GROMACS .gro file of C-alpha atoms in nm:
model
  130
    1MET     CA    1   0.018  -0.001  -0.004
    2LEU     CA    2   0.117   0.344  -0.100
    3THR     CA    3   0.165   0.603   0.192
    4THR     CA    4   0.256   0.959   0.185
    5ASN     CA    5   0.473   1.110   0.428
    6GLU     CA    6   0.256   1.413   0.594
    7ARG     CA    7   0.504   1.789   0.617
    8LYS     CA    8   0.525   1.852   1.015
    9GLN     CA    9   0.722   2.108   1.030
   10ASN     CA   10   0.481   2.346   1.155
   11GLN     CA   11   0.496   2.156   1.461
   12LEU     CA   12   0.547   2.232   1.816
   13GLU     CA   13   0.808   2.017   1.933
   14LEU     CA   14   0.978   1.993   2.276
   15VAL     CA   15   1.319   1.857   2.215
   16TYR     CA   16   1.613   1.774   2.411
   17ILE     CA   17   1.976   1.842   2.195
   18GLU     CA   18   2.215   1.641   2.455
   19ASN     CA   19   1.943   1.374   2.297
   20LEU     CA   20   1.967   1.344   1.928
   21VAL     CA   21   2.354   1.390   1.921
   22PRO     CA   22   2.510   1.034   1.972
   23GLU     CA   23   2.663   0.890   2.311
   24ASN     CA   24   2.956   0.688   2.025
   25TYR     CA   25   2.970   1.044   1.747
   26ILE     CA   26   3.319   1.166   1.753
   27LEU     CA   27   3.175   1.458   1.943
   28ARG     CA   28   3.000   1.412   2.203
   29LYS     CA   29   3.387   1.227   2.281
   30ILE     CA   30   3.572   1.515   2.242
   31GLY     CA   31   3.317   1.704   2.435
   32LYS     CA   32   3.355   1.485   2.765
   33PHE     CA   33   3.704   1.425   2.750
   34ILE     CA   34   3.829   1.758   2.730
   35ASP     CA   35   3.728   2.096   2.854
   36PHE     CA   36   3.822   2.316   2.652
   37SER     CA   37   3.719   2.603   2.974
   38PHE     CA   38   4.082   2.680   2.959
   39ILE     CA   39   4.152   2.889   2.699
   40ARG     CA   40   3.940   3.212   2.809
   41ASP     CA   41   4.243   3.174   3.061
   42LEU     CA   42   4.471   3.192   2.814
   43THR     CA   43   4.368   3.521   2.560
   44LYS     CA   44   4.173   3.719   2.817
   45ASP     CA   45   4.486   3.950   2.739
   46LEU     CA   46   4.348   3.929   2.382
   47TYR     CA   47   4.101   4.217   2.431
   48CYS     CA   48   4.014   4.510   2.562
   49THR     CA   49   3.814   4.466   2.929
   50ASP     CA   50   3.683   4.805   2.891
   51ASN     CA   51   3.511   4.901   2.601
   52GLY     CA   52   3.474   4.745   2.241
   53ARG     CA   53   3.186   4.518   2.072
   54PRO     CA   54   3.018   4.248   2.243
   55SER     CA   55   3.298   3.995   2.149
   56VAL     CA   56   3.211   3.602   2.052
   57ASP     CA   57   3.300   3.389   2.323
   58SER     CA   58   3.672   3.286   2.245
   59VAL     CA   59   3.578   2.860   2.375
   60VAL     CA   60   3.323   2.908   2.092
   61LEU     CA   61   3.557   3.064   1.818
   62PHE     CA   62   3.842   2.760   1.878
   63LYS     CA   63   3.539   2.520   1.914
   64MET     CA   64   3.461   2.592   1.568
   65LEU     CA   65   3.788   2.605   1.406
   66PHE     CA   66   3.853   2.277   1.555
   67ILE     CA   67   3.526   2.180   1.424
   68GLY     CA   68   3.668   2.266   1.089
   69TYR     CA   69   4.018   2.156   1.105
   70LEU     CA   70   3.857   1.844   1.247
   71PHE     CA   71   3.621   1.773   0.918
   72GLY     CA   72   3.791   1.916   0.661
   73ILE     CA   73   3.621   2.306   0.661
   74ARG     CA   74   3.869   2.543   0.501
   75SER     CA   75   3.596   2.769   0.442
   76GLU     CA   76   3.457   3.064   0.711
   77ARG     CA   77   3.199   3.096   0.496
   78GLN     CA   78   3.103   2.701   0.451
   79LEU     CA   79   3.207   2.623   0.851
   80ILE     CA   80   2.908   2.878   0.935
   81LYS     CA   81   2.652   2.781   0.669
   82GLU     CA   82   2.785   2.361   0.758
   83ILE     CA   83   2.721   2.521   1.166
   84GLN     CA   84   2.389   2.664   1.065
   85VAL     CA   85   2.283   2.307   1.024
   86ASN     CA   86   2.430   2.036   1.163
   87ILE     CA   87   2.278   1.993   1.610
   88ALA     CA   88   2.611   1.802   1.670
   89TYR     CA   89   2.828   2.081   1.611
   90ARG     CA   90   2.540   2.352   1.732
   91TRP     CA   91   2.519   2.059   2.039
   92LEU     CA   92   2.963   2.100   2.083
   93LEU     CA   93   2.913   2.445   2.033
   94GLY     CA   94   2.661   2.554   2.319
   95TYR     CA   95   2.372   2.621   2.092
   96GLY     CA   96   2.061   2.613   2.070
   97PHE     CA   97   1.895   2.584   1.749
   98THR     CA   98   1.708   2.914   1.694
   99ASP     CA   99   2.034   3.088   1.901
  100LYS     CA  100   2.249   3.332   1.676
  101ILE     CA  101   2.568   3.236   1.517
  102PRO     CA  102   2.868   3.471   1.416
  103SER     CA  103   2.879   3.581   1.098
  104TYR     CA  104   3.204   3.427   0.911
  105SER     CA  105   3.346   3.740   0.862
  106THR     CA  106   3.408   3.755   1.295
  107ILE     CA  107   3.538   3.395   1.286
  108CYS     CA  108   3.792   3.536   1.040
  109GLN     CA  109   3.874   3.843   1.171
  110LYS     CA  110   3.958   3.761   1.492
  111ARG     CA  111   4.219   3.467   1.310
  112THR     CA  112   4.388   3.651   1.076
  113LYS     CA  113   4.389   3.948   1.310
  114ARG     CA  114   4.415   3.891   1.668
  115PHE     CA  115   4.580   3.535   1.738
  116ASN     CA  116   4.756   3.604   1.416
  117ASP     CA  117   5.092   3.719   1.530
  118THR     CA  118   5.086   3.572   1.875
  119ASN     CA  119   5.125   3.136   1.960
  120ILE     CA  120   4.783   3.125   2.086
  121HIS     CA  121   4.690   2.824   1.880
  122GLN     CA  122   5.084   2.656   1.995
  123GLU     CA  123   4.898   2.755   2.361
  124ILE     CA  124   4.576   2.569   2.337
  125PHE     CA  125   4.732   2.227   2.186
  126ASP     CA  126   4.966   2.199   2.436
  127ASN     CA  127   4.702   2.193   2.690
  128ILE     CA  128   4.472   1.990   2.553
  129VAL     CA  129   4.781   1.762   2.445
  130PHE     CA  130   4.976   1.740   2.728
   0.00000   0.00000   0.00000
């Protein structure tokens, strides 16, 4: 018997993002074993404390770059597009379904201007590995 699938996209549902990411998925394992909060301490001196626009959390920024490197996403534009639609990426970053994702230009500017003449990437790597 031929059936058709009824569209339910305008249906209100309560969803727990935690339940949508499989326990054995690599990002779930990374989230369990690596505490990225040390990144805030390493990067706090790179930000102005008393003026300027609110920044993207440095932990989120480096997790975004980590996702890009891990999954071979070389373009910041493409990375943002992937984060917008991938539940596991949102889960690792701590974003809900309706949270606004930073623009690709924000990531690019931080990577090329704020962190370019520092050894912050090496320090983060060393903290994770050692």
